[in-house]
Coordinates of C-alpha atoms in Angstrom, one line a residue:
Chain A
M24 CA 25.5 -0.8 -41.4
S25 CA 24.2 2.1 -43.6
K26 CA 21.3 0.3 -44.6
H27 CA 18.6 2.5 -45.2
D28 CA 15.3 2.0 -43.2
N29 CA 12.8 1.1 -45.7
P30 CA 10.5 4.3 -46.8
S31 CA 7.2 2.7 -47.3
T32 CA 6.4 2.2 -43.9
H33 CA 6.5 6.2 -43.5
H34 CA 4.6 8.7 -44.8
S35 CA 4.5 10.5 -47.6
D36 CA 5.5 14.2 -46.6
V37 CA 8.9 12.9 -45.3
L38 CA 9.5 14.1 -48.7
K39 CA 8.7 18.2 -47.9
P40 CA 11.6 19.4 -47.4
G41 CA 13.0 22.0 -44.6
P42 CA 13.3 21.2 -40.3
P43 CA 9.9 21.7 -38.9
A44 CA 7.5 24.8 -39.0
P45 CA 7.9 26.3 -35.9
V46 CA 5.2 25.9 -33.2
A47 CA 3.9 29.7 -32.9
P48 CA 4.2 31.1 -29.2
P49 CA 1.2 31.2 -27.2
R50 CA -0.6 34.3 -26.6
R51 CA -1.2 35.8 -23.5
R52 CA -5.0 36.4 -23.9
V53 CA -5.5 40.2 -22.0
G54 CA -8.3 41.2 -20.6
R55 CA -10.5 38.1 -20.9
R56 CA -11.5 36.5 -17.4
A57 CA -11.2 33.0 -16.6
P58 CA -15.2 31.9 -16.4
V59 CA -16.3 31.3 -12.7
A60 CA -18.0 27.8 -14.2
L61 CA -14.2 26.8 -13.7
L62 CA -12.3 28.7 -11.4
I63 CA -15.0 27.2 -8.8
P64 CA -13.8 23.9 -9.5
A65 CA -10.4 24.5 -9.8
A66 CA -10.3 26.3 -6.2
L67 CA -13.0 23.6 -4.9
G68 CA -9.8 20.9 -6.3
L69 CA -6.8 22.8 -5.5
A70 CA -8.1 23.3 -1.7
F71 CA -9.0 19.0 -1.8
L72 CA -5.2 18.9 -2.6
V73 CA -3.7 21.5 -0.5
L74 CA -5.7 20.5 2.8
P75 CA -4.8 17.4 4.1
L76 CA -1.1 18.7 3.4
A77 CA -2.1 21.0 5.2
G78 CA -3.3 19.5 8.3
L79 CA -0.1 17.4 8.5
L80 CA 1.2 20.9 9.2
V81 CA -0.8 21.6 12.2
R82 CA -1.4 18.6 13.3
A83 CA 3.1 18.1 13.6
P84 CA 4.4 17.8 16.8
W85 CA 6.8 20.9 15.8
S86 CA 8.8 21.3 19.2
T87 CA 9.9 17.7 19.6
L88 CA 10.6 17.5 15.7
P89 CA 14.5 17.2 16.7
Q90 CA 14.8 14.8 18.6
R91 CA 12.2 12.8 16.3
L92 CA 14.8 13.5 13.5
V93 CA 17.6 11.8 15.0
A94 CA 15.7 8.7 16.1
P95 CA 17.2 5.6 15.2
G96 CA 16.0 4.2 12.6
V97 CA 14.7 7.1 10.6
L98 CA 17.6 7.7 8.4
T99 CA 17.7 4.2 8.0
A100 CA 14.6 4.3 6.2
L101 CA 15.1 7.4 5.0
R102 CA 18.7 6.3 3.3
L103 CA 16.5 2.7 2.0
S104 CA 14.1 4.6 0.3
L105 CA 16.2 6.8 -1.6
L106 CA 18.3 4.3 -2.0
T107 CA 16.2 1.5 -3.9
A108 CA 14.1 4.2 -4.8
T109 CA 16.9 5.7 -6.8
I110 CA 17.7 1.7 -8.8
A111 CA 14.3 1.4 -9.3
T112 CA 13.9 4.2 -11.7
V113 CA 17.6 3.6 -13.2
V114 CA 15.8 -0.8 -14.0
C115 CA 12.6 1.2 -15.8
V116 CA 14.5 3.9 -17.5
V117 CA 16.5 1.1 -19.2
L118 CA 14.1 -1.5 -19.7
G119 CA 11.2 1.0 -20.5
V120 CA 12.8 3.4 -22.6
P121 CA 13.1 0.8 -25.4
L122 CA 9.8 -0.5 -24.5
A123 CA 8.2 2.3 -25.2
W124 CA 10.7 3.5 -28.8
V125 CA 8.8 0.0 -29.6
L126 CA 5.6 0.8 -28.7
A127 CA 5.8 4.0 -30.9
R128 CA 7.7 3.5 -33.5
V129 CA 7.8 -1.3 -34.3
D130 CA 4.3 -1.9 -36.2
F131 CA 2.9 -5.3 -34.9
R132 CA 0.2 -7.6 -34.4
G133 CA -1.1 -6.9 -30.6
R134 CA 0.7 -3.7 -30.0
R135 CA -2.7 -2.4 -28.3
I136 CA -3.2 -5.5 -26.1
V137 CA 0.7 -4.7 -25.1
R138 CA -0.1 -1.6 -24.0
A139 CA -3.1 -2.1 -22.5
L140 CA -1.1 -4.7 -20.3
I141 CA 1.7 -2.2 -19.7
T142 CA -1.5 -0.5 -17.8
V143 CA -2.2 -3.0 -15.5
P144 CA -0.1 -2.3 -12.9
L145 CA -1.0 0.8 -13.4
V146 CA -5.0 -0.2 -11.9
L147 CA -3.9 -3.0 -10.2
P148 CA -3.6 -2.4 -6.1
P149 CA -0.7 -2.4 -5.3
V150 CA -0.8 -5.3 -2.6
V151 CA -2.0 -8.0 -5.5
G152 CA 0.9 -6.6 -7.2
G153 CA 3.5 -8.0 -4.6
V154 CA 0.9 -10.8 -4.2
A155 CA 1.3 -11.3 -8.1
L156 CA 6.0 -10.6 -7.6
L157 CA 5.4 -13.7 -5.0
L158 CA 3.6 -16.1 -7.1
V159 CA 6.2 -16.0 -9.5
F160 CA 9.7 -14.6 -8.0
G161 CA 8.6 -16.1 -4.4
R162 CA 10.6 -19.0 -2.9
K163 CA 8.1 -21.4 -4.0
G164 CA 7.9 -19.2 -7.6
I165 CA 8.1 -19.7 -11.6
V166 CA 10.4 -17.8 -11.4
G167 CA 11.9 -17.3 -7.8
G168 CA 12.1 -21.5 -7.6
W169 CA 14.7 -22.1 -10.0
L170 CA 17.1 -19.1 -8.6
N171 CA 16.4 -20.7 -5.3
E172 CA 16.8 -24.2 -6.2
T173 CA 20.0 -23.4 -8.9
F174 CA 21.9 -20.3 -6.8
G175 CA 20.6 -20.3 -3.8
I176 CA 19.6 -16.6 -4.6
T177 CA 16.1 -15.5 -3.1
L178 CA 14.3 -12.5 -3.2
A179 CA 11.4 -11.6 -1.6
F180 CA 12.7 -10.3 2.1
T181 CA 16.1 -8.3 0.3
T182 CA 16.4 -4.6 -0.6
A183 CA 16.4 -6.0 -4.6
G184 CA 12.9 -7.1 -3.5
V185 CA 12.1 -3.9 -2.6
V186 CA 13.8 -2.9 -6.3
I187 CA 11.7 -5.4 -7.5
A188 CA 8.6 -4.2 -5.8
E189 CA 8.9 -1.0 -7.5
A190 CA 9.7 -1.3 -10.7
F191 CA 7.0 -3.5 -10.8
V192 CA 4.8 0.0 -9.8
A193 CA 6.9 2.5 -11.2
M194 CA 7.4 1.5 -14.8
P195 CA 4.3 2.1 -16.7
F196 CA 4.7 6.0 -15.7
L197 CA 7.8 5.7 -17.2
V198 CA 7.1 4.0 -20.3
I199 CA 3.4 5.9 -21.1
A200 CA 5.1 8.9 -20.0
V201 CA 8.0 8.3 -23.0
E202 CA 6.0 6.9 -25.9
G203 CA 3.7 10.0 -25.5
A204 CA 7.4 11.7 -26.1
L205 CA 8.8 9.6 -28.8
R206 CA 4.8 10.2 -30.2
G207 CA 5.2 13.9 -30.0
A208 CA 8.7 14.4 -31.5
D209 CA 9.1 14.5 -35.4
E210 CA 9.8 11.6 -37.0
R211 CA 11.8 13.5 -40.0
Y212 CA 14.6 13.9 -37.9
E213 CA 15.0 10.6 -38.0
E214 CA 14.2 10.0 -41.4
A215 CA 17.3 12.3 -42.2
A216 CA 19.2 10.2 -40.3
A217 CA 17.8 7.2 -41.9
T218 CA 18.9 9.1 -45.5
L219 CA 22.2 10.4 -44.7
G220 CA 23.5 6.5 -43.5
A221 CA 22.3 5.8 -40.0
G222 CA 21.4 2.1 -38.8
R223 CA 18.3 2.6 -36.6
W224 CA 20.6 1.8 -33.2
T225 CA 22.5 4.9 -34.2
T226 CA 19.3 7.1 -34.9
F227 CA 18.0 6.0 -32.1
R228 CA 21.1 6.4 -30.0
R229 CA 22.2 9.9 -31.6
V230 CA 19.0 11.2 -33.2
T231 CA 15.7 10.0 -31.1
L232 CA 16.9 9.8 -27.7
P233 CA 18.4 13.5 -27.2
L234 CA 15.0 14.2 -28.9
V235 CA 12.6 12.5 -26.6
A236 CA 15.8 14.1 -23.4
P237 CA 13.2 15.7 -21.7
G238 CA 10.6 13.3 -22.3
V239 CA 12.7 10.7 -20.4
A240 CA 13.5 13.2 -17.7
A241 CA 9.9 14.0 -17.3
G242 CA 8.8 10.7 -16.7
A243 CA 12.4 9.3 -14.5
V244 CA 10.9 11.8 -12.6
L245 CA 7.7 10.1 -12.2
C246 CA 8.8 7.0 -12.0
W247 CA 10.9 7.6 -9.1
A248 CA 8.1 9.8 -7.4
R249 CA 5.9 6.5 -7.4
A250 CA 8.6 4.2 -6.4
L251 CA 9.7 6.3 -3.6
G252 CA 6.3 6.3 -2.3
E253 CA 5.5 2.7 -3.0
F254 CA 3.9 0.6 -0.2
G255 CA 1.4 -2.3 -0.8
A256 CA 3.5 -4.1 -3.7
T257 CA 6.8 -3.7 -0.8
I258 CA 5.0 -4.9 2.5
T259 CA 3.8 -8.0 0.3
F260 CA 6.5 -9.3 -1.0
A261 CA 9.6 -7.5 0.2
G262 CA 8.6 -7.5 4.0
N263 CA 8.9 -5.9 6.4
F264 CA 12.3 -5.2 8.0
P265 CA 14.7 -2.3 9.4
G266 CA 17.6 -2.0 7.4
R267 CA 16.6 -4.4 4.6
T268 CA 13.5 -4.0 3.9
Q269 CA 11.6 -1.1 5.9
T270 CA 11.5 2.1 3.3
M271 CA 9.5 5.4 4.0
P272 CA 6.1 4.4 3.9
L273 CA 6.5 1.3 5.6
A274 CA 7.7 3.0 8.5
V275 CA 4.9 5.4 8.2
Y276 CA 2.7 2.9 8.6
L277 CA 4.1 0.8 11.2
A278 CA 4.4 4.6 13.2
L279 CA 0.8 4.8 13.1
E280 CA 0.2 1.3 14.9
K281 CA 1.6 3.5 17.7
D282 CA 2.0 6.8 17.1
L283 CA 0.7 9.2 15.7
E284 CA 3.0 11.9 16.3
S285 CA 5.8 10.1 14.7
A286 CA 3.9 8.7 11.9
I287 CA 3.5 12.7 10.7
V288 CA 6.8 13.7 11.3
L289 CA 7.9 10.2 9.4
S290 CA 5.6 11.9 6.6
L291 CA 7.5 15.4 6.2
I292 CA 10.4 13.9 6.1
L293 CA 9.1 12.4 3.0
L294 CA 7.7 15.0 1.5
A295 CA 10.6 17.6 1.8
V296 CA 12.6 15.9 0.7
S297 CA 10.9 14.3 -2.0
V298 CA 10.0 17.6 -3.1
T299 CA 13.5 19.6 -2.7
I300 CA 14.7 16.3 -5.4
L301 CA 11.7 17.0 -7.6
A302 CA 11.9 20.2 -7.9
T303 CA 15.7 20.3 -8.5
L304 CA 15.1 17.9 -11.0
R305 CA 12.3 19.9 -12.6
D306 CA 14.3 23.0 -12.7
R307 CA 17.6 21.7 -14.4
W308 CA 16.4 19.1 -16.9
I309 CA 12.2 20.0 -17.8
N310 CA 11.7 23.3 -19.1
T311 CA 8.2 24.0 -18.2
P312 CA 6.9 27.5 -17.8
Chain B
M153 CA -24.8 30.1 -25.1
K154 CA -21.5 30.7 -22.5
K155 CA -23.0 31.8 -19.4
G156 CA -26.2 28.7 -20.6
R157 CA -23.5 26.7 -20.1
A158 CA -22.4 27.3 -16.9
R159 CA -25.2 27.8 -15.3
T160 CA -26.1 23.8 -16.1
A161 CA -21.6 23.4 -14.6
L162 CA -23.0 25.2 -12.1
A163 CA -26.5 23.7 -11.1
A164 CA -24.6 20.3 -11.4
L165 CA -22.6 21.3 -8.6
A166 CA -25.7 22.1 -6.5
V167 CA -27.2 18.9 -7.4
A168 CA -23.7 16.5 -6.5
S169 CA -23.5 18.7 -3.3
L170 CA -27.4 18.8 -2.6
A171 CA -26.6 14.7 -3.1
A172 CA -23.8 14.2 -0.7
T173 CA -25.7 15.9 2.2
S174 CA -28.7 14.0 2.0
A175 CA -26.4 11.1 1.7
G176 CA -24.8 11.8 4.8
V177 CA -28.3 12.6 6.2
G178 CA -28.7 8.9 5.2
C179 CA -26.7 7.6 6.6
G180 CA -26.9 8.7 10.3
S181 CA -30.9 7.9 10.3
E182 CA -29.6 4.5 9.8
G183 CA -27.8 4.3 12.4
G184 CA -31.8 3.5 13.9
P185 CA -33.2 4.4 17.3
Q186 CA -31.2 5.4 20.0
T187 CA -33.0 5.8 23.3
T188 CA -34.7 2.3 23.0
G189 CA -34.4 -0.4 24.6
I190 CA -34.9 -3.0 21.9
P191 CA -32.2 -3.7 19.4
A192 CA -32.9 -2.5 16.2
G193 CA -30.9 -0.8 12.7
A194 CA -27.0 -0.5 12.4
V195 CA -23.4 -1.5 14.7
T196 CA -20.5 -1.1 13.5
V197 CA -18.2 -3.2 15.4
F198 CA -13.5 -2.4 14.9
A199 CA -12.6 -5.7 15.8
A200 CA -9.2 -7.4 15.1
S201 CA -8.2 -9.8 12.3
S202 CA -8.1 -12.3 14.7
L203 CA -11.2 -12.3 15.0
T204 CA -12.4 -12.1 11.6
E205 CA -14.1 -15.7 11.6
S206 CA -15.0 -15.8 14.3
F207 CA -16.4 -12.6 15.0
T208 CA -18.1 -12.5 11.1
Q209 CA -20.2 -16.3 12.7
I210 CA -21.6 -13.6 15.7
G211 CA -22.4 -11.0 14.0
K212 CA -24.4 -13.9 11.8
D213 CA -26.4 -15.4 14.8
F214 CA -26.7 -11.9 16.7
E215 CA -28.3 -10.6 13.3
A216 CA -31.2 -13.9 13.5
A217 CA -31.5 -13.7 17.4
N218 CA -32.6 -9.7 16.7
P219 CA -34.3 -8.9 13.8
G220 CA -33.6 -5.8 12.2
T221 CA -30.4 -5.1 13.0
H222 CA -27.5 -5.3 10.8
V223 CA -23.9 -6.3 12.0
T224 CA -20.6 -4.2 9.8
F225 CA -17.3 -4.9 10.6
N226 CA -14.1 -3.0 10.5
F227 CA -11.6 -5.7 10.7
A228 CA -7.7 -4.3 11.0
G229 CA -4.5 -5.1 13.2
S230 CA -5.9 -3.4 16.4
S231 CA -3.4 -0.4 16.4
A232 CA -4.8 0.2 13.0
L233 CA -8.5 0.4 15.2
A234 CA -7.6 1.9 17.6
Q235 CA -5.9 5.0 16.0
Q236 CA -8.9 5.0 13.5
I237 CA -11.2 5.4 16.5
N238 CA -9.8 8.4 18.6
Q239 CA -9.9 9.9 15.0
G240 CA -13.6 10.1 15.4
A241 CA -14.5 6.7 13.4
P242 CA -18.2 6.5 13.5
A243 CA -17.5 3.1 15.5
D244 CA -20.2 1.3 18.5
V245 CA -18.0 -1.3 19.4
F246 CA -14.5 -2.0 19.2
A247 CA -13.2 -5.8 20.1
S248 CA -9.2 -5.6 20.4
A249 CA -6.6 -8.0 20.3
S250 CA -4.6 -6.3 23.4
P251 CA -5.6 -4.2 26.9
A252 CA -2.7 -1.9 25.4
T253 CA -4.2 -1.1 22.7
M254 CA -7.7 -1.3 24.2
K255 CA -6.2 1.6 26.7
Q256 CA -5.9 3.7 24.4
V257 CA -8.8 4.2 23.1
T258 CA -10.1 4.4 27.1
D259 CA -7.8 6.8 27.7
A260 CA -8.8 9.1 25.2
G261 CA -11.5 9.0 26.7
N262 CA -13.6 7.2 24.0
G263 CA -14.7 4.5 25.8
D264 CA -18.2 3.5 27.9
G265 CA -17.6 2.0 30.7
D266 CA -15.3 -0.5 31.6
A267 CA -13.6 -2.4 29.1
V268 CA -14.1 -5.8 29.3
T269 CA -11.9 -9.4 29.0
F270 CA -14.4 -11.7 26.5
V271 CA -11.4 -14.2 25.5
R272 CA -7.9 -15.2 25.4
N273 CA -5.4 -16.5 23.0
Q274 CA -2.0 -17.7 22.7
L275 CA 1.1 -18.0 20.3
V276 CA 1.9 -20.9 18.8
I277 CA 4.7 -21.7 15.9
A278 CA 3.0 -22.0 12.4
V279 CA 4.4 -24.1 10.0
P280 CA 3.9 -25.2 6.7
K281 CA 1.5 -28.5 6.4
G282 CA 3.7 -31.6 7.3
N283 CA 5.7 -29.3 9.1
P284 CA 8.9 -30.4 7.0
D285 CA 11.5 -28.5 8.7
R286 CA 10.6 -30.6 12.4
V287 CA 10.2 -27.4 14.2
A288 CA 9.7 -28.5 17.7
G289 CA 9.6 -25.6 20.0
L290 CA 11.1 -22.0 19.9
T291 CA 14.7 -22.7 19.6
D292 CA 14.4 -24.4 16.2
L293 CA 13.1 -21.4 14.8
A294 CA 16.6 -19.8 15.7
K295 CA 18.3 -22.0 13.9
S296 CA 20.5 -20.8 10.5
G297 CA 18.6 -21.2 7.1
V298 CA 15.0 -21.1 9.2
K299 CA 13.4 -18.5 7.7
V300 CA 11.0 -16.5 10.6
A301 CA 8.2 -14.4 10.3
L302 CA 7.3 -12.6 13.2
C303 CA 5.2 -9.7 13.8
A304 CA 6.1 -6.2 14.7
E305 CA 6.7 -4.9 17.7
Q306 CA 3.5 -2.1 16.9
V307 CA 0.9 -4.4 17.2
P308 CA 0.1 -7.0 19.8
C309 CA 1.2 -10.1 18.4
G310 CA 4.6 -9.1 18.0
A311 CA 4.4 -7.6 21.6
A312 CA 3.5 -11.0 22.9
A313 CA 6.0 -12.6 20.9
K314 CA 9.2 -11.0 22.0
K315 CA 7.2 -11.9 25.6
A316 CA 7.9 -15.4 24.4
L317 CA 10.8 -14.8 22.9
D318 CA 12.8 -13.3 25.7
A319 CA 10.3 -15.5 28.3
G320 CA 12.3 -18.5 26.8
G321 CA 15.9 -16.4 25.8
V322 CA 15.7 -17.4 22.4
A323 CA 17.4 -15.1 20.3
L324 CA 15.6 -14.9 16.5
T325 CA 16.3 -12.7 13.9
P326 CA 13.3 -12.7 11.3
V327 CA 13.2 -12.2 8.2
T328 CA 10.1 -9.9 7.8
L329 CA 7.8 -7.8 10.8
E330 CA 5.0 -8.3 9.3
Q331 CA 2.0 -5.6 10.1
D332 CA -0.6 -8.2 11.6
V333 CA -0.6 -11.4 12.5
R334 CA -2.5 -12.9 9.3
A335 CA 0.1 -11.0 6.9
A336 CA 2.7 -13.1 8.6
L337 CA 0.3 -16.2 8.8
S338 CA 0.0 -16.1 4.6
K339 CA 4.0 -15.7 4.5
V340 CA 3.4 -19.1 5.8
K341 CA 0.5 -20.1 3.4
L342 CA 2.6 -18.9 0.4
G343 CA 5.3 -20.8 1.8
E344 CA 8.1 -18.0 1.8
V345 CA 9.0 -18.5 5.5
D346 CA 9.3 -21.5 6.9
A347 CA 7.8 -20.6 10.6
A348 CA 5.8 -17.6 12.4
L349 CA 4.9 -17.2 15.2
V350 CA 0.8 -16.2 15.1
Y351 CA -1.9 -16.8 17.5
R352 CA -4.0 -20.8 17.8
T353 CA -6.4 -19.7 16.4
D354 CA -5.5 -18.1 13.2
V355 CA -3.3 -21.6 12.8
R356 CA -7.2 -23.1 12.9
S357 CA -8.1 -20.9 10.6
A358 CA -5.7 -22.2 7.6
A359 CA -5.8 -26.0 9.1
A360 CA -5.4 -26.9 5.3
D361 CA -2.3 -25.2 4.6
V362 CA -0.8 -24.9 8.0
D363 CA 0.2 -26.4 10.7
G364 CA 0.5 -25.5 14.8
V365 CA 3.3 -26.3 17.3
E366 CA 3.1 -25.2 20.3
F367 CA 5.5 -24.2 22.8
P368 CA 5.6 -23.7 26.1
E369 CA 6.8 -20.3 26.5
S370 CA 3.4 -19.1 25.3
A371 CA 2.0 -19.4 28.1
Q372 CA 4.2 -16.4 29.4
A373 CA 2.9 -14.4 26.7
I374 CA -0.8 -14.8 26.8
N375 CA -3.5 -12.2 25.2
D376 CA -6.2 -11.3 26.8
Y377 CA -8.6 -9.8 23.9
P378 CA -11.1 -6.5 25.7
V379 CA -14.3 -5.2 24.0
I380 CA -16.0 -2.5 24.7
V381 CA -19.3 0.1 23.9
L382 CA -17.6 3.1 22.3
K383 CA -18.9 6.3 23.8
E384 CA -19.6 8.0 20.7
A385 CA -21.5 5.0 19.7
P386 CA -24.1 6.0 17.3
N387 CA -26.3 3.5 18.0
M388 CA -25.8 3.0 21.7
A389 CA -28.8 0.6 22.8
A390 CA -27.8 -2.2 19.5
A391 CA -24.0 -1.9 20.1
R392 CA -24.8 -3.2 24.4
A393 CA -27.0 -5.6 23.0
F394 CA -23.9 -7.0 21.0
V395 CA -21.5 -7.2 23.5
T396 CA -24.2 -8.5 25.8
Y397 CA -23.9 -10.8 23.1
V398 CA -20.3 -11.6 22.5
L399 CA -19.9 -12.4 26.7
S400 CA -23.0 -14.7 26.5
D401 CA -22.9 -18.4 26.4
K402 CA -23.7 -18.6 22.9
G403 CA -21.0 -16.5 21.8
R404 CA -18.7 -18.3 24.1
S405 CA -19.2 -21.3 22.1
V406 CA -18.7 -19.7 18.5
L407 CA -14.9 -18.5 20.4
T408 CA -13.9 -21.4 21.8
E409 CA -14.3 -23.8 18.7
A410 CA -12.5 -21.0 17.0
G411 CA -9.4 -22.2 19.3
F412 CA -9.9 -19.0 21.5
Q413 CA -9.8 -19.4 25.5
A414 CA -12.3 -18.4 28.1
P415 CA -11.0 -15.1 30.6

């Protein structure tokens, strides 16, 4: 239990006593204007990101907004979206934080390959991700076929399927954020805990986790936001059925088929809810200036 | 030093924006002559996803018959296409899978003249090859344990499916409402559902993987496919020629081969 960690893998500066040197606070640079060459593209970039949102606001049917908000199906889709995105985030944290820890703290062959594999869902078109999920977790899939025959469980077209699709797409965001936090964290605290007799599990729980908590929180928020907006993998793997698998993005897409204004209203709801939640969480968990 | 770098960046920006503008101009001029009667240049056709195979073939035949023309397709759900056109997408021709979606375009004043019905399509039940669940008609789909994919009611195949189910007095709960007919078909191909209501033409295009079961109620839900030249067509002459070609005997034979019925 109290076996010390083998220090041979650590750097020699471990032996230096005392806490890490304090980082100097960033000084305000007075009297120096930002260069135009940066300001112009920055302004263009901002306009590029903000204008489409403004377009939604301008085109929104404000007069009929109240009726559309209480239209049947809207709240159902919103509730399902919030529920599945939250469960998917929990799944991602439970599986993703240990994965990030292994990547950041354990030296093993093929670590680079593992890291590259983890980022694949980031670049994979989500629709392809959905097909891939069907091939594994679908009724005829490698895992799904076994689940179906042994337990009679099918995942495709269920709310659980939505969670799987969202977690698949969103987990890389969490792993990358947490791994970055772990790499940025000062390992000397962990080594100090080890010298004091703490095992690796205890060190992880009592030292590492509190140390990188802001990073985990930031990763979880990013992960949740990605899960909330997930469309391609969800519609491919989980299908579209109101109340069971029809999340807000799916409802938006189908509304777009018939009625542009409903689609705008649904998008605005999703936007408002996510911005509110993210702003609240940011204030509470993450200290960013 | 610093100024020089800033200037380089600005110059790069200027070059980039120039390139963007000239690319835009290039696109415009590719449209070809607009007033002459001989079709030439690029034609952009927005067509319902159920027309994918047959229109691709017709496009090739049209290009061969009219040297100098080039047909580009945008295949998607008819309603999505109608929305894109009404939002100003630069299309020459719109071929829709239902009069209702066509009406969205003509009501918005984006059609040139009247839409012409060029084919009709009928629903069938798509089942995995060999029909393992022995589906013989609509009522079999309502049995418990049979997983069915339908199109969402917002798209033409979903509207037709609803009509057919209502006509047969069959109430069924599908496991999914797909966004277009090809998505519903692919769920059958992948074995995720036991059956789906799709068009006869879709089954024919996937004959290696699925079988089609005809059912009498589908006669109550036959879809007319209208086609129209768009008012803002960048290449009006070629657009008219393409529609004429679709309505010609050559075009029609490709369509009937694919399983469509003559109007």
